[in-house]
Amino acid sequence: PAADPDGLAVNYKTSWLLDGSQAGVTGDAVPAEKLKKGQRWTAVVTASDGAMESQVALAEAVVQNAPPDAPQVTLEPREPRQGDSLKARITRPAADPDGDKLVYRYRWTVNGAPLSYSLSKDGLSLEALLKGDRVALSVAAFDGEMEGPAAAAEAEVRNSPPRVPKAAIFPPSPRAGQALQAVAAEPALDPDRDAVAYRAEWSRNGAPRAGAALEIPGAEVKKGDRWSVRLVPSDGTLEGPAATAETTVANTTRSRLW
């Protein structure tokens, strides 16, 4: 503070220059809404004891860049499965105090391990992931100079059902009295590499047969009957799409007597 030789009380008068020109602002502070990045503000201060004024004192500062705030983000789909494409969706854009144009920087991890992807990559293929894997995303806005605080989102890869198998009935040309068996001529593949089991839904001549066994006893297999089966795969949690097969029972071959 200024010292008065006569011990009189000292008052201060402050005016402000903006980039060297009068800004029309007085007082101890410049209102925040007037500040813009890159401006040079100069405080012009004089001290007065009521009778005389001091020489002018100057102080200046340049308004620095301010970082953007954090956006809000979600991952879609919210319950992804193996093979899905996970996408980041900005639900509330970040705001920049300086009005700078913003870009977003995305950082992905799987089970805590960072992925070496471009910071502009806003999506992730789950082709190589399995159920239970955890995907996390951190996204921050960048104004060309500074990065703001990050927003976070995460998702867990859910269980996927088995794929459709190819069904067949064995034997392929059954005769009366022969047992029938539903088999997977081509097995159902499970995206999560789970073991796959099957159940069968049999119909005889269009009428459903109770039970889920894969085999029909020979005693139920009659000449001319038309048997069909839906072979349903399961990984123990989810069932996959069924495959179908059908066959018609031929007559039993008899030995010829001469």
PDB file of C-alpha atoms in Angstrom:
ATOM      1  CA  PRO A   1       0.000   0.000   0.000  1.00  0.00           C
ATOM      2  CA  ALA A   2       0.959   3.614  -0.455  1.00  0.00           C
ATOM      3  CA  ALA A   3       2.317   5.511   2.594  1.00  0.00           C
ATOM      4  CA  ASP A   4       1.287   9.139   3.204  1.00  0.00           C
ATOM      5  CA  PRO A   5       4.039  11.405   4.649  1.00  0.00           C
ATOM      6  CA  ASP A   6       1.458  13.306   6.667  1.00  0.00           C
ATOM      7  CA  GLY A   7      -0.108  10.144   8.052  1.00  0.00           C
ATOM      8  CA  LEU A   8      -3.384  10.825   6.283  1.00  0.00           C
ATOM      9  CA  ALA A   9      -5.727   8.023   5.196  1.00  0.00           C
ATOM     10  CA  VAL A  10      -5.081   6.886   1.654  1.00  0.00           C
ATOM     11  CA  ASN A  11      -7.766   5.927  -0.857  1.00  0.00           C
ATOM     12  CA  TYR A  12      -7.198   4.247  -4.192  1.00  0.00           C
ATOM     13  CA  LYS A  13      -8.762   4.828  -7.582  1.00  0.00           C
ATOM     14  CA  THR A  14      -8.490   2.056 -10.192  1.00  0.00           C
ATOM     15  CA  SER A  15      -9.388   2.100 -13.859  1.00  0.00           C
ATOM     16  CA  TRP A  16      -8.748  -0.622 -16.419  1.00  0.00           C
ATOM     17  CA  LEU A  17      -7.244  -0.811 -19.890  1.00  0.00           C
ATOM     18  CA  LEU A  18      -8.122  -3.627 -22.291  1.00  0.00           C
ATOM     19  CA  ASP A  19      -5.321  -4.312 -24.756  1.00  0.00           C
ATOM     20  CA  GLY A  20      -4.052  -0.765 -24.110  1.00  0.00           C
ATOM     21  CA  SER A  21      -7.381   1.066 -24.505  1.00  0.00           C
ATOM     22  CA  GLN A  22      -9.810   2.345 -21.919  1.00  0.00           C
ATOM     23  CA  ALA A  23     -12.262  -0.448 -21.073  1.00  0.00           C
ATOM     24  CA  GLY A  24     -14.817   1.618 -19.204  1.00  0.00           C
ATOM     25  CA  VAL A  25     -14.288  -0.498 -16.093  1.00  0.00           C
ATOM     26  CA  THR A  26     -13.394   0.910 -12.664  1.00  0.00           C
ATOM     27  CA  GLY A  27     -12.992  -0.624  -9.256  1.00  0.00           C
ATOM     28  CA  ASP A  28     -10.860  -3.339  -7.775  1.00  0.00           C
ATOM     29  CA  ALA A  29     -11.922  -6.151 -10.140  1.00  0.00           C
ATOM     30  CA  VAL A  30     -12.990  -6.802 -13.728  1.00  0.00           C
ATOM     31  CA  PRO A  31     -16.298  -8.727 -13.938  1.00  0.00           C
ATOM     32  CA  ALA A  32     -15.699 -12.323 -14.943  1.00  0.00           C
ATOM     33  CA  GLU A  33     -18.116 -12.161 -17.865  1.00  0.00           C
ATOM     34  CA  LYS A  34     -15.886  -9.560 -19.551  1.00  0.00           C
ATOM     35  CA  LEU A  35     -12.831 -11.794 -19.567  1.00  0.00           C
ATOM     36  CA  LYS A  36     -11.849 -13.569 -22.772  1.00  0.00           C
ATOM     37  CA  LYS A  37      -8.868 -15.782 -23.476  1.00  0.00           C
ATOM     38  CA  GLY A  38      -5.856 -13.811 -24.773  1.00  0.00           C
ATOM     39  CA  GLN A  39      -6.984 -10.378 -23.538  1.00  0.00           C
ATOM     40  CA  ARG A  40      -4.400  -8.155 -21.809  1.00  0.00           C
ATOM     41  CA  TRP A  41      -5.861  -6.222 -18.890  1.00  0.00           C
ATOM     42  CA  THR A  42      -3.963  -3.394 -17.239  1.00  0.00           C
ATOM     43  CA  ALA A  43      -4.885  -1.915 -13.852  1.00  0.00           C
ATOM     44  CA  VAL A  44      -4.181   1.835 -13.611  1.00  0.00           C
ATOM     45  CA  VAL A  45      -4.038   2.768  -9.917  1.00  0.00           C
ATOM     46  CA  THR A  46      -3.580   6.139  -8.173  1.00  0.00           C
ATOM     47  CA  ALA A  47      -3.483   6.794  -4.449  1.00  0.00           C
ATOM     48  CA  SER A  48      -5.055   9.939  -2.892  1.00  0.00           C
ATOM     49  CA  ASP A  49      -5.012  11.464   0.608  1.00  0.00           C
ATOM     50  CA  GLY A  50      -7.941  13.707  -0.271  1.00  0.00           C
ATOM     51  CA  ALA A  51      -5.755  16.614  -1.326  1.00  0.00           C
ATOM     52  CA  MET A  52      -3.158  15.164  -3.670  1.00  0.00           C
ATOM     53  CA  GLU A  53      -2.810  12.105  -5.894  1.00  0.00           C
ATOM     54  CA  SER A  54       0.198   9.876  -6.342  1.00  0.00           C
ATOM     55  CA  GLN A  55       1.847   8.914  -9.557  1.00  0.00           C
ATOM     56  CA  VAL A  56       0.146   6.192 -11.553  1.00  0.00           C
ATOM     57  CA  ALA A  57       1.012   2.537 -10.797  1.00  0.00           C
ATOM     58  CA  LEU A  58       0.406  -0.107 -13.422  1.00  0.00           C
ATOM     59  CA  ALA A  59      -0.115  -3.882 -13.226  1.00  0.00           C
ATOM     60  CA  GLU A  60      -1.195  -6.170 -16.015  1.00  0.00           C
ATOM     61  CA  ALA A  61      -2.238  -9.732 -16.689  1.00  0.00           C
ATOM     62  CA  VAL A  62      -3.126 -11.796 -19.749  1.00  0.00           C
ATOM     63  CA  VAL A  63      -6.247 -13.966 -19.591  1.00  0.00           C
ATOM     64  CA  GLN A  64      -5.174 -17.603 -19.925  1.00  0.00           C
ATOM     65  CA  ASN A  65      -6.969 -20.518 -21.570  1.00  0.00           C
ATOM     66  CA  ALA A  66      -9.599 -22.230 -19.407  1.00  0.00           C
ATOM     67  CA  PRO A  67     -10.181 -25.979 -19.842  1.00  0.00           C
ATOM     68  CA  PRO A  68     -13.582 -27.383 -20.801  1.00  0.00           C
ATOM     69  CA  ASP A  69     -15.732 -29.103 -18.220  1.00  0.00           C
ATOM     70  CA  ALA A  70     -16.589 -32.808 -18.232  1.00  0.00           C
ATOM     71  CA  PRO A  71     -19.147 -34.235 -20.654  1.00  0.00           C
ATOM     72  CA  GLN A  72     -21.604 -36.992 -19.788  1.00  0.00           C
ATOM     73  CA  VAL A  73     -21.332 -40.299 -21.622  1.00  0.00           C
ATOM     74  CA  THR A  74     -23.041 -43.697 -21.851  1.00  0.00           C
ATOM     75  CA  LEU A  75     -22.188 -46.929 -23.637  1.00  0.00           C
ATOM     76  CA  GLU A  76     -24.613 -48.587 -26.049  1.00  0.00           C
ATOM     77  CA  PRO A  77     -25.880 -51.229 -26.030  1.00  0.00           C
ATOM     78  CA  ARG A  78     -26.126 -51.182 -22.254  1.00  0.00           C
ATOM     79  CA  GLU A  79     -25.993 -54.981 -22.013  1.00  0.00           C
ATOM     80  CA  PRO A  80     -23.570 -55.937 -24.795  1.00  0.00           C
ATOM     81  CA  ARG A  81     -22.770 -59.460 -25.896  1.00  0.00           C
ATOM     82  CA  GLN A  82     -19.809 -61.064 -27.601  1.00  0.00           C
ATOM     83  CA  GLY A  83     -19.562 -59.838 -31.181  1.00  0.00           C
ATOM     84  CA  ASP A  84     -21.479 -56.602 -30.582  1.00  0.00           C
ATOM     85  CA  SER A  85     -20.081 -53.168 -31.402  1.00  0.00           C
ATOM     86  CA  LEU A  86     -19.961 -50.993 -28.294  1.00  0.00           C
ATOM     87  CA  LYS A  87     -20.493 -47.293 -28.968  1.00  0.00           C
ATOM     88  CA  ALA A  88     -19.857 -44.221 -26.810  1.00  0.00           C
ATOM     89  CA  ARG A  89     -22.697 -41.718 -26.862  1.00  0.00           C
ATOM     90  CA  ILE A  90     -22.194 -38.202 -25.488  1.00  0.00           C
ATOM     91  CA  THR A  91     -25.437 -37.454 -23.618  1.00  0.00           C
ATOM     92  CA  ARG A  92     -24.347 -33.967 -22.510  1.00  0.00           C
ATOM     93  CA  PRO A  93     -21.608 -32.158 -24.414  1.00  0.00           C
ATOM     94  CA  ALA A  94     -18.748 -30.531 -22.543  1.00  0.00           C
ATOM     95  CA  ALA A  95     -18.843 -26.727 -22.285  1.00  0.00           C
ATOM     96  CA  ASP A  96     -15.792 -24.523 -22.843  1.00  0.00           C
ATOM     97  CA  PRO A  97     -15.583 -21.181 -20.974  1.00  0.00           C
ATOM     98  CA  ASP A  98     -13.675 -19.638 -23.884  1.00  0.00           C
ATOM     99  CA  GLY A  99     -16.058 -20.888 -26.552  1.00  0.00           C
ATOM    100  CA  ASP A 100     -13.313 -22.995 -28.141  1.00  0.00           C
ATOM    101  CA  LYS A 101     -14.194 -25.801 -30.534  1.00  0.00           C
ATOM    102  CA  LEU A 102     -13.935 -29.107 -28.704  1.00  0.00           C
ATOM    103  CA  VAL A 103     -12.955 -32.621 -29.700  1.00  0.00           C
ATOM    104  CA  TYR A 104     -13.334 -35.668 -27.492  1.00  0.00           C
ATOM    105  CA  ARG A 105     -10.567 -38.017 -26.490  1.00  0.00           C
ATOM    106  CA  TYR A 106     -11.562 -41.630 -25.772  1.00  0.00           C
ATOM    107  CA  ARG A 107      -9.514 -44.054 -23.674  1.00  0.00           C
ATOM    108  CA  TRP A 108     -10.624 -47.697 -23.444  1.00  0.00           C
ATOM    109  CA  THR A 109      -9.705 -50.490 -21.066  1.00  0.00           C
ATOM    110  CA  VAL A 110     -10.712 -54.162 -20.925  1.00  0.00           C
ATOM    111  CA  ASN A 111     -10.530 -55.800 -17.504  1.00  0.00           C
ATOM    112  CA  GLY A 112      -8.373 -52.880 -16.374  1.00  0.00           C
ATOM    113  CA  ALA A 113      -5.815 -53.146 -19.180  1.00  0.00           C
ATOM    114  CA  PRO A 114      -5.501 -50.067 -21.446  1.00  0.00           C
ATOM    115  CA  LEU A 115      -6.073 -50.535 -25.175  1.00  0.00           C
ATOM    116  CA  SER A 116      -3.686 -48.853 -27.604  1.00  0.00           C
ATOM    117  CA  TYR A 117      -6.222 -47.176 -29.856  1.00  0.00           C
ATOM    118  CA  SER A 118      -6.471 -43.732 -31.401  1.00  0.00           C
ATOM    119  CA  LEU A 119      -7.890 -41.146 -29.006  1.00  0.00           C
ATOM    120  CA  SER A 120     -10.610 -40.445 -31.583  1.00  0.00           C
ATOM    121  CA  LYS A 121     -11.954 -44.021 -31.488  1.00  0.00           C
ATOM    122  CA  ASP A 122     -15.464 -43.787 -30.026  1.00  0.00           C
ATOM    123  CA  GLY A 123     -16.467 -47.425 -30.566  1.00  0.00           C
ATOM    124  CA  LEU A 124     -15.141 -50.874 -29.712  1.00  0.00           C
ATOM    125  CA  SER A 125     -15.747 -54.271 -31.291  1.00  0.00           C
ATOM    126  CA  LEU A 126     -16.434 -57.043 -28.769  1.00  0.00           C
ATOM    127  CA  GLU A 127     -15.576 -59.788 -31.259  1.00  0.00           C
ATOM    128  CA  ALA A 128     -12.611 -60.982 -29.193  1.00  0.00           C
ATOM    129  CA  LEU A 129     -14.280 -60.623 -25.783  1.00  0.00           C
ATOM    130  CA  LEU A 130     -16.223 -63.157 -23.739  1.00  0.00           C
ATOM    131  CA  LYS A 131     -18.978 -62.995 -21.151  1.00  0.00           C
ATOM    132  CA  GLY A 132     -17.818 -61.430 -17.892  1.00  0.00           C
ATOM    133  CA  ASP A 133     -15.230 -59.178 -19.530  1.00  0.00           C
ATOM    134  CA  ARG A 134     -15.512 -55.574 -18.327  1.00  0.00           C
ATOM    135  CA  VAL A 135     -15.080 -52.675 -20.726  1.00  0.00           C
ATOM    136  CA  ALA A 136     -14.451 -49.187 -19.319  1.00  0.00           C
ATOM    137  CA  LEU A 137     -14.302 -45.868 -21.125  1.00  0.00           C
ATOM    138  CA  SER A 138     -12.847 -42.532 -20.071  1.00  0.00           C
ATOM    139  CA  VAL A 139     -13.712 -39.561 -22.296  1.00  0.00           C
ATOM    140  CA  ALA A 140     -12.494 -35.963 -21.957  1.00  0.00           C
ATOM    141  CA  ALA A 141     -12.973 -32.829 -24.029  1.00  0.00           C
ATOM    142  CA  PHE A 142      -9.918 -31.103 -25.557  1.00  0.00           C
ATOM    143  CA  ASP A 143      -9.977 -27.433 -26.648  1.00  0.00           C
ATOM    144  CA  GLY A 144      -6.719 -27.525 -28.603  1.00  0.00           C
ATOM    145  CA  GLU A 145      -4.621 -26.545 -25.594  1.00  0.00           C
ATOM    146  CA  MET A 146      -6.023 -28.192 -22.505  1.00  0.00           C
ATOM    147  CA  GLU A 147      -7.983 -31.321 -21.701  1.00  0.00           C
ATOM    148  CA  GLY A 148     -10.827 -31.097 -19.241  1.00  0.00           C
ATOM    149  CA  PRO A 149     -11.870 -33.581 -16.556  1.00  0.00           C
ATOM    150  CA  ALA A 150     -12.934 -36.998 -17.819  1.00  0.00           C
ATOM    151  CA  ALA A 151     -16.309 -38.700 -17.700  1.00  0.00           C
ATOM    152  CA  ALA A 152     -16.489 -42.480 -17.288  1.00  0.00           C
ATOM    153  CA  ALA A 153     -18.774 -45.315 -18.334  1.00  0.00           C
ATOM    154  CA  GLU A 154     -18.447 -49.080 -18.250  1.00  0.00           C
ATOM    155  CA  ALA A 155     -20.242 -52.226 -19.339  1.00  0.00           C
ATOM    156  CA  GLU A 156     -19.961 -55.961 -18.709  1.00  0.00           C
ATOM    157  CA  VAL A 157     -20.188 -58.406 -21.584  1.00  0.00           C
ATOM    158  CA  ARG A 158     -23.294 -60.541 -21.058  1.00  0.00           C
ATOM    159  CA  ASN A 159     -23.794 -64.215 -21.789  1.00  0.00           C
ATOM    160  CA  SER A 160     -24.622 -65.070 -25.404  1.00  0.00           C
ATOM    161  CA  PRO A 161     -26.816 -68.024 -26.398  1.00  0.00           C
ATOM    162  CA  PRO A 162     -25.448 -70.790 -28.609  1.00  0.00           C
ATOM    163  CA  ARG A 163     -25.804 -70.475 -32.364  1.00  0.00           C
ATOM    164  CA  VAL A 164     -28.231 -72.667 -34.287  1.00  0.00           C
ATOM    165  CA  PRO A 165     -26.996 -76.243 -34.900  1.00  0.00           C
ATOM    166  CA  LYS A 166     -27.826 -78.497 -37.839  1.00  0.00           C
ATOM    167  CA  ALA A 167     -30.220 -81.229 -36.724  1.00  0.00           C
ATOM    168  CA  ALA A 168     -30.595 -84.769 -38.030  1.00  0.00           C
ATOM    169  CA  ILE A 169     -32.496 -87.917 -37.068  1.00  0.00           C
ATOM    170  CA  PHE A 170     -30.541 -91.167 -36.888  1.00  0.00           C
ATOM    171  CA  PRO A 171     -30.898 -93.540 -38.570  1.00  0.00           C
ATOM    172  CA  PRO A 172     -31.680 -91.399 -41.604  1.00  0.00           C
ATOM    173  CA  SER A 173     -34.099 -94.011 -43.073  1.00  0.00           C
ATOM    174  CA  PRO A 174     -35.588 -95.734 -40.028  1.00  0.00           C
ATOM    175  CA  ARG A 175     -37.756 -98.839 -40.082  1.00  0.00           C
ATOM    176  CA  ALA A 176     -40.482 -99.842 -37.692  1.00  0.00           C
ATOM    177  CA  GLY A 177     -39.109-100.862 -34.312  1.00  0.00           C
ATOM    178  CA  GLN A 178     -35.841 -98.969 -34.662  1.00  0.00           C
ATOM    179  CA  ALA A 179     -35.052 -96.342 -32.016  1.00  0.00           C
ATOM    180  CA  LEU A 180     -34.755 -92.771 -33.255  1.00  0.00           C
ATOM    181  CA  GLN A 181     -32.077 -90.403 -32.048  1.00  0.00           C
ATOM    182  CA  ALA A 182     -31.867 -86.610 -32.481  1.00  0.00           C
ATOM    183  CA  VAL A 183     -28.295 -85.588 -33.209  1.00  0.00           C
ATOM    184  CA  ALA A 184     -26.430 -82.377 -34.033  1.00  0.00           C
ATOM    185  CA  ALA A 185     -25.008 -83.077 -37.480  1.00  0.00           C
ATOM    186  CA  GLU A 186     -23.245 -79.743 -37.093  1.00  0.00           C
ATOM    187  CA  PRO A 187     -22.877 -78.654 -33.451  1.00  0.00           C
ATOM    188  CA  ALA A 188     -24.102 -75.341 -32.135  1.00  0.00           C
ATOM    189  CA  LEU A 189     -21.166 -73.006 -31.557  1.00  0.00           C
ATOM    190  CA  ASP A 190     -21.210 -70.936 -28.376  1.00  0.00           C
ATOM    191  CA  PRO A 191     -19.730 -67.421 -28.670  1.00  0.00           C
ATOM    192  CA  ASP A 192     -18.496 -67.579 -25.067  1.00  0.00           C
ATOM    193  CA  ARG A 193     -16.995 -71.072 -25.550  1.00  0.00           C
ATOM    194  CA  ASP A 194     -19.441 -72.597 -23.080  1.00  0.00           C
ATOM    195  CA  ALA A 195     -20.239 -76.300 -23.276  1.00  0.00           C
ATOM    196  CA  VAL A 196     -23.477 -76.850 -25.191  1.00  0.00           C
ATOM    197  CA  ALA A 197     -26.155 -79.408 -24.299  1.00  0.00           C
ATOM    198  CA  TYR A 198     -29.306 -80.253 -26.269  1.00  0.00           C
ATOM    199  CA  ARG A 199     -32.916 -81.103 -25.615  1.00  0.00           C
ATOM    200  CA  ALA A 200     -35.361 -82.473 -28.125  1.00  0.00           C
ATOM    201  CA  GLU A 201     -38.975 -81.584 -28.854  1.00  0.00           C
ATOM    202  CA  TRP A 202     -40.473 -84.488 -30.793  1.00  0.00           C
ATOM    203  CA  SER A 203     -43.700 -84.645 -32.794  1.00  0.00           C
ATOM    204  CA  ARG A 204     -45.317 -87.718 -34.352  1.00  0.00           C
ATOM    205  CA  ASN A 205     -47.670 -87.142 -37.247  1.00  0.00           C
ATOM    206  CA  GLY A 206     -47.901 -83.472 -36.195  1.00  0.00           C
ATOM    207  CA  ALA A 207     -48.815 -84.224 -32.561  1.00  0.00           C
ATOM    208  CA  PRO A 208     -46.274 -83.158 -29.891  1.00  0.00           C
ATOM    209  CA  ARG A 209     -44.729 -85.922 -27.787  1.00  0.00           C
ATOM    210  CA  ALA A 210     -44.059 -85.235 -24.115  1.00  0.00           C
ATOM    211  CA  GLY A 211     -40.496 -85.159 -22.807  1.00  0.00           C
ATOM    212  CA  ALA A 212     -37.177 -83.745 -23.896  1.00  0.00           C
ATOM    213  CA  ALA A 213     -35.155 -86.928 -24.422  1.00  0.00           C
ATOM    214  CA  LEU A 214     -32.931 -87.139 -27.456  1.00  0.00           C
ATOM    215  CA  GLU A 215     -34.000 -90.729 -28.173  1.00  0.00           C
ATOM    216  CA  ILE A 216     -37.348 -92.300 -29.072  1.00  0.00           C
ATOM    217  CA  PRO A 217     -37.635 -95.996 -28.042  1.00  0.00           C
ATOM    218  CA  GLY A 218     -38.098 -98.433 -30.895  1.00  0.00           C
ATOM    219  CA  ALA A 219     -41.413 -99.598 -29.451  1.00  0.00           C
ATOM    220  CA  GLU A 220     -42.938 -96.207 -30.412  1.00  0.00           C
ATOM    221  CA  VAL A 221     -41.636 -96.254 -33.975  1.00  0.00           C
ATOM    222  CA  LYS A 222     -44.361 -97.525 -36.317  1.00  0.00           C
ATOM    223  CA  LYS A 223     -44.543 -98.001 -40.072  1.00  0.00           C
ATOM    224  CA  GLY A 224     -45.645 -94.869 -41.910  1.00  0.00           C
ATOM    225  CA  ASP A 225     -45.249 -92.535 -38.935  1.00  0.00           C
ATOM    226  CA  ARG A 226     -43.788 -89.137 -39.679  1.00  0.00           C
ATOM    227  CA  TRP A 227     -41.444 -87.985 -36.930  1.00  0.00           C
ATOM    228  CA  SER A 228     -40.066 -84.465 -36.598  1.00  0.00           C
ATOM    229  CA  VAL A 229     -37.770 -82.962 -33.994  1.00  0.00           C
ATOM    230  CA  ARG A 230     -36.711 -79.516 -32.826  1.00  0.00           C
ATOM    231  CA  LEU A 231     -33.174 -79.688 -31.449  1.00  0.00           C
ATOM    232  CA  VAL A 232     -32.668 -76.887 -28.913  1.00  0.00           C
ATOM    233  CA  PRO A 233     -29.111 -75.972 -27.801  1.00  0.00           C
ATOM    234  CA  SER A 234     -28.344 -74.528 -24.348  1.00  0.00           C
ATOM    235  CA  ASP A 235     -25.229 -73.214 -22.629  1.00  0.00           C
ATOM    236  CA  GLY A 236     -26.752 -73.858 -19.205  1.00  0.00           C
ATOM    237  CA  THR A 237     -28.107 -70.324 -18.913  1.00  0.00           C
ATOM    238  CA  LEU A 238     -29.585 -69.398 -22.281  1.00  0.00           C
ATOM    239  CA  GLU A 239     -31.108 -71.468 -25.042  1.00  0.00           C
ATOM    240  CA  GLY A 240     -30.233 -70.778 -28.632  1.00  0.00           C
ATOM    241  CA  PRO A 241     -32.377 -71.074 -31.767  1.00  0.00           C
ATOM    242  CA  ALA A 242     -33.663 -74.562 -32.562  1.00  0.00           C
ATOM    243  CA  ALA A 243     -32.918 -76.627 -35.645  1.00  0.00           C
ATOM    244  CA  THR A 244     -35.428 -79.062 -37.143  1.00  0.00           C
ATOM    245  CA  ALA A 245     -35.322 -82.407 -38.900  1.00  0.00           C
ATOM    246  CA  GLU A 246     -37.906 -85.009 -39.885  1.00  0.00           C
ATOM    247  CA  THR A 247     -38.192 -88.518 -41.248  1.00  0.00           C
ATOM    248  CA  THR A 248     -40.818 -91.080 -42.215  1.00  0.00           C
ATOM    249  CA  VAL A 249     -40.697 -94.645 -40.940  1.00  0.00           C
ATOM    250  CA  ALA A 250     -40.496 -97.362 -43.609  1.00  0.00           C
ATOM    251  CA  ASN A 251     -41.749-100.935 -43.305  1.00  0.00           C
ATOM    252  CA  THR A 252     -39.584-103.563 -41.632  1.00  0.00           C
ATOM    253  CA  THR A 253     -37.686-105.745 -44.086  1.00  0.00           C
ATOM    254  CA  ARG A 254     -38.703-109.414 -43.867  1.00  0.00           C
ATOM    255  CA  SER A 255     -36.790-112.482 -45.069  1.00  0.00           C
ATOM    256  CA  ARG A 256     -38.379-114.171 -48.135  1.00  0.00           C
ATOM    257  CA  LEU A 257     -39.358-117.839 -47.811  1.00  0.00           C
ATOM    258  CA  TRP A 258     -38.816-120.149 -50.805  1.00  0.00           C
TER     259      TRP A 258
END
